[in-house]
Amino acid sequence: MLVICPIAKQPHPWAFDHDSVGWNYRLLNINAALGLAQLEDLDRRLYAKRHLTQLYKEYLAELDGVELVSEPRDCSTNYWLVCLRFTTEDPLAAPPERLQLLELAHGRPFASPNLDPIALSSDV
């Protein structure tokens, strides 16, 4: 299958299920320049992300059935993506605050590479 786009995924408003494997080796000069410029500001950006994540952690500590996915021991994450885990097994029993979180946040489920058709049919 020939796919002429930067990523090979099924069209969907929020799911990112890929249907073929590919590599994109392009890097335009403007992207390289932006990346280098952002590296100069990296420490401030990482501090801001860590601070925001700490605020989320403090707020979410008060909610039952919702937890922040923590940084693994001996690791230092950049918190590019703050992930929540909903621990209530029955969605109907979830507290109303959980629904508010889902409505207010830009969220999507975790990727499930073990369930993606391309992962199941590939040796990659």
mmCIF file of C-alpha atoms in Angstrom:
data_model
loop_
_atom_site.group_PDB
_atom_site.id
_atom_site.type_symbol
_atom_site.label_atom_id
_atom_site.label_comp_id
_atom_site.label_asym_id
_atom_site.label_seq_id
_atom_site.Cartn_x
_atom_site.Cartn_y
_atom_site.Cartn_z
ATOM 1 C CA MET A 1 0.000 0.000 0.000
ATOM 2 C CA LEU A 2 1.383 3.417 -0.975
ATOM 3 C CA VAL A 3 0.589 6.190 1.455
ATOM 4 C CA ILE A 4 1.487 9.741 0.500
ATOM 5 C CA CYS A 5 1.309 11.572 3.803
ATOM 6 C CA PRO A 6 3.666 12.156 6.761
ATOM 7 C CA ILE A 7 1.934 9.497 8.878
ATOM 8 C CA ALA A 8 0.010 6.404 7.867
ATOM 9 C CA LYS A 9 -3.052 6.342 10.082
ATOM 10 C CA GLN A 10 -6.736 5.741 9.746
ATOM 11 C CA PRO A 11 -8.757 8.986 9.527
ATOM 12 C CA HIS A 12 -10.320 9.625 12.924
ATOM 13 C CA PRO A 13 -10.780 12.793 15.012
ATOM 14 C CA TRP A 14 -8.715 11.576 17.998
ATOM 15 C CA ALA A 15 -7.568 7.947 17.602
ATOM 16 C CA PHE A 16 -4.066 7.341 16.309
ATOM 17 C CA ASP A 17 -4.301 3.813 14.905
ATOM 18 C CA HIS A 18 -1.628 3.317 12.282
ATOM 19 C CA ASP A 19 -2.320 0.949 9.413
ATOM 20 C CA SER A 20 1.171 0.723 7.879
ATOM 21 C CA VAL A 21 4.785 1.117 8.941
ATOM 22 C CA GLY A 22 6.934 3.878 7.513
ATOM 23 C CA TRP A 23 9.740 6.293 8.251
ATOM 24 C CA ASN A 24 9.890 10.005 7.652
ATOM 25 C CA TYR A 25 13.484 11.250 7.407
ATOM 26 C CA ARG A 26 12.665 14.795 6.313
ATOM 27 C CA LEU A 27 13.955 17.758 8.265
ATOM 28 C CA LEU A 28 13.515 21.134 6.658
ATOM 29 C CA ASN A 29 16.023 23.889 7.406
ATOM 30 C CA ILE A 30 13.370 25.923 9.201
ATOM 31 C CA ASN A 31 12.581 22.968 11.486
ATOM 32 C CA ALA A 32 16.277 22.544 12.277
ATOM 33 C CA ALA A 33 16.626 26.269 13.062
ATOM 34 C CA LEU A 34 13.536 26.215 15.310
ATOM 35 C CA GLY A 35 14.844 23.146 17.131
ATOM 36 C CA LEU A 36 18.211 24.765 17.785
ATOM 37 C CA ALA A 37 16.553 27.956 19.015
ATOM 38 C CA GLN A 38 14.325 25.988 21.384
ATOM 39 C CA LEU A 39 17.333 24.132 22.811
ATOM 40 C CA GLU A 40 18.630 27.469 24.102
ATOM 41 C CA ASP A 41 15.423 27.759 26.164
ATOM 42 C CA LEU A 42 15.230 24.099 27.186
ATOM 43 C CA ASP A 43 15.830 24.499 30.927
ATOM 44 C CA ARG A 44 13.039 27.075 31.291
ATOM 45 C CA ARG A 45 10.641 24.946 29.227
ATOM 46 C CA LEU A 46 11.339 21.824 31.288
ATOM 47 C CA TYR A 47 10.901 23.757 34.538
ATOM 48 C CA ALA A 48 7.540 25.123 33.331
ATOM 49 C CA LYS A 49 6.335 21.632 32.316
ATOM 50 C CA ARG A 50 7.395 20.150 35.660
ATOM 51 C CA HIS A 51 5.681 22.986 37.544
ATOM 52 C CA LEU A 52 2.439 22.515 35.584
ATOM 53 C CA THR A 53 2.540 18.768 36.196
ATOM 54 C CA GLN A 54 2.985 19.386 39.927
ATOM 55 C CA LEU A 55 -0.116 21.614 39.906
ATOM 56 C CA TYR A 56 -2.073 18.848 38.149
ATOM 57 C CA LYS A 57 -0.823 16.329 40.703
ATOM 58 C CA GLU A 58 -1.963 18.508 43.631
ATOM 59 C CA TYR A 59 -5.400 19.094 42.090
ATOM 60 C CA LEU A 60 -5.936 15.465 41.107
ATOM 61 C CA ALA A 61 -4.926 14.176 44.546
ATOM 62 C CA GLU A 62 -8.380 15.261 45.734
ATOM 63 C CA LEU A 63 -10.277 13.191 43.143
ATOM 64 C CA ASP A 64 -11.152 9.534 43.675
ATOM 65 C CA GLY A 65 -10.547 7.231 40.740
ATOM 66 C CA VAL A 66 -8.115 9.550 38.938
ATOM 67 C CA GLU A 67 -4.338 9.486 39.232
ATOM 68 C CA LEU A 68 -1.443 11.042 37.388
ATOM 69 C CA VAL A 69 0.898 8.608 35.680
ATOM 70 C CA SER A 70 4.128 9.102 37.602
ATOM 71 C CA GLU A 71 7.672 9.391 36.431
ATOM 72 C CA PRO A 72 9.497 6.039 36.742
ATOM 73 C CA ARG A 73 12.143 5.725 39.458
ATOM 74 C CA ASP A 74 15.646 6.799 38.330
ATOM 75 C CA CYS A 75 14.149 8.576 35.299
ATOM 76 C CA SER A 76 13.554 12.196 34.427
ATOM 77 C CA THR A 77 10.668 12.863 32.074
ATOM 78 C CA ASN A 78 10.159 16.033 30.051
ATOM 79 C CA TYR A 79 6.391 15.913 30.745
ATOM 80 C CA TRP A 80 5.649 16.661 27.106
ATOM 81 C CA LEU A 81 2.444 14.754 27.713
ATOM 82 C CA VAL A 82 0.727 14.590 31.101
ATOM 83 C CA CYS A 83 -1.144 11.301 31.374
ATOM 84 C CA LEU A 84 -4.019 10.430 33.663
ATOM 85 C CA ARG A 85 -5.121 6.977 34.680
ATOM 86 C CA PHE A 86 -8.758 6.410 35.570
ATOM 87 C CA THR A 87 -8.846 3.657 38.156
ATOM 88 C CA THR A 88 -12.609 3.153 38.442
ATOM 89 C CA GLU A 89 -13.464 -0.100 36.714
ATOM 90 C CA ASP A 90 -17.111 0.806 36.213
ATOM 91 C CA PRO A 91 -17.340 4.034 34.143
ATOM 92 C CA LEU A 92 -20.877 4.657 35.435
ATOM 93 C CA ALA A 93 -19.559 4.669 39.008
ATOM 94 C CA ALA A 94 -16.925 7.311 38.207
ATOM 95 C CA PRO A 95 -17.234 10.603 40.066
ATOM 96 C CA PRO A 96 -18.742 13.500 38.056
ATOM 97 C CA GLU A 97 -15.428 15.373 38.326
ATOM 98 C CA ARG A 98 -13.907 12.739 36.058
ATOM 99 C CA LEU A 99 -16.402 13.606 33.336
ATOM 100 C CA GLN A 100 -15.596 17.282 33.823
ATOM 101 C CA LEU A 101 -11.913 16.497 33.338
ATOM 102 C CA LEU A 102 -12.660 14.680 30.111
ATOM 103 C CA GLU A 103 -14.808 17.543 28.847
ATOM 104 C CA LEU A 104 -12.314 20.289 29.713
ATOM 105 C CA ALA A 105 -9.061 18.593 28.817
ATOM 106 C CA HIS A 106 -7.700 17.846 25.410
ATOM 107 C CA GLY A 107 -7.510 14.132 25.984
ATOM 108 C CA ARG A 108 -7.366 10.832 24.208
ATOM 109 C CA PRO A 109 -6.815 7.235 25.274
ATOM 110 C CA PHE A 110 -3.316 5.829 25.498
ATOM 111 C CA ALA A 111 -2.017 4.235 22.332
ATOM 112 C CA SER A 112 -2.398 0.469 22.381
ATOM 113 C CA PRO A 113 0.400 -0.783 20.134
ATOM 114 C CA ASN A 114 -0.344 -4.386 21.049
ATOM 115 C CA LEU A 115 -3.882 -3.920 19.681
ATOM 116 C CA ASP A 116 -3.063 -1.915 16.530
ATOM 117 C CA PRO A 117 -3.644 -4.059 13.435
ATOM 118 C CA ILE A 118 -0.271 -2.986 12.019
ATOM 119 C CA ALA A 119 1.532 -4.124 15.176
ATOM 120 C CA LEU A 120 -0.259 -7.462 15.149
ATOM 121 C CA SER A 121 0.641 -8.127 11.524
ATOM 122 C CA SER A 122 4.259 -6.927 11.554
ATOM 123 C CA ASP A 123 7.627 -8.016 12.837
ATOM 124 C CA VAL A 124 8.612 -4.379 13.426
#
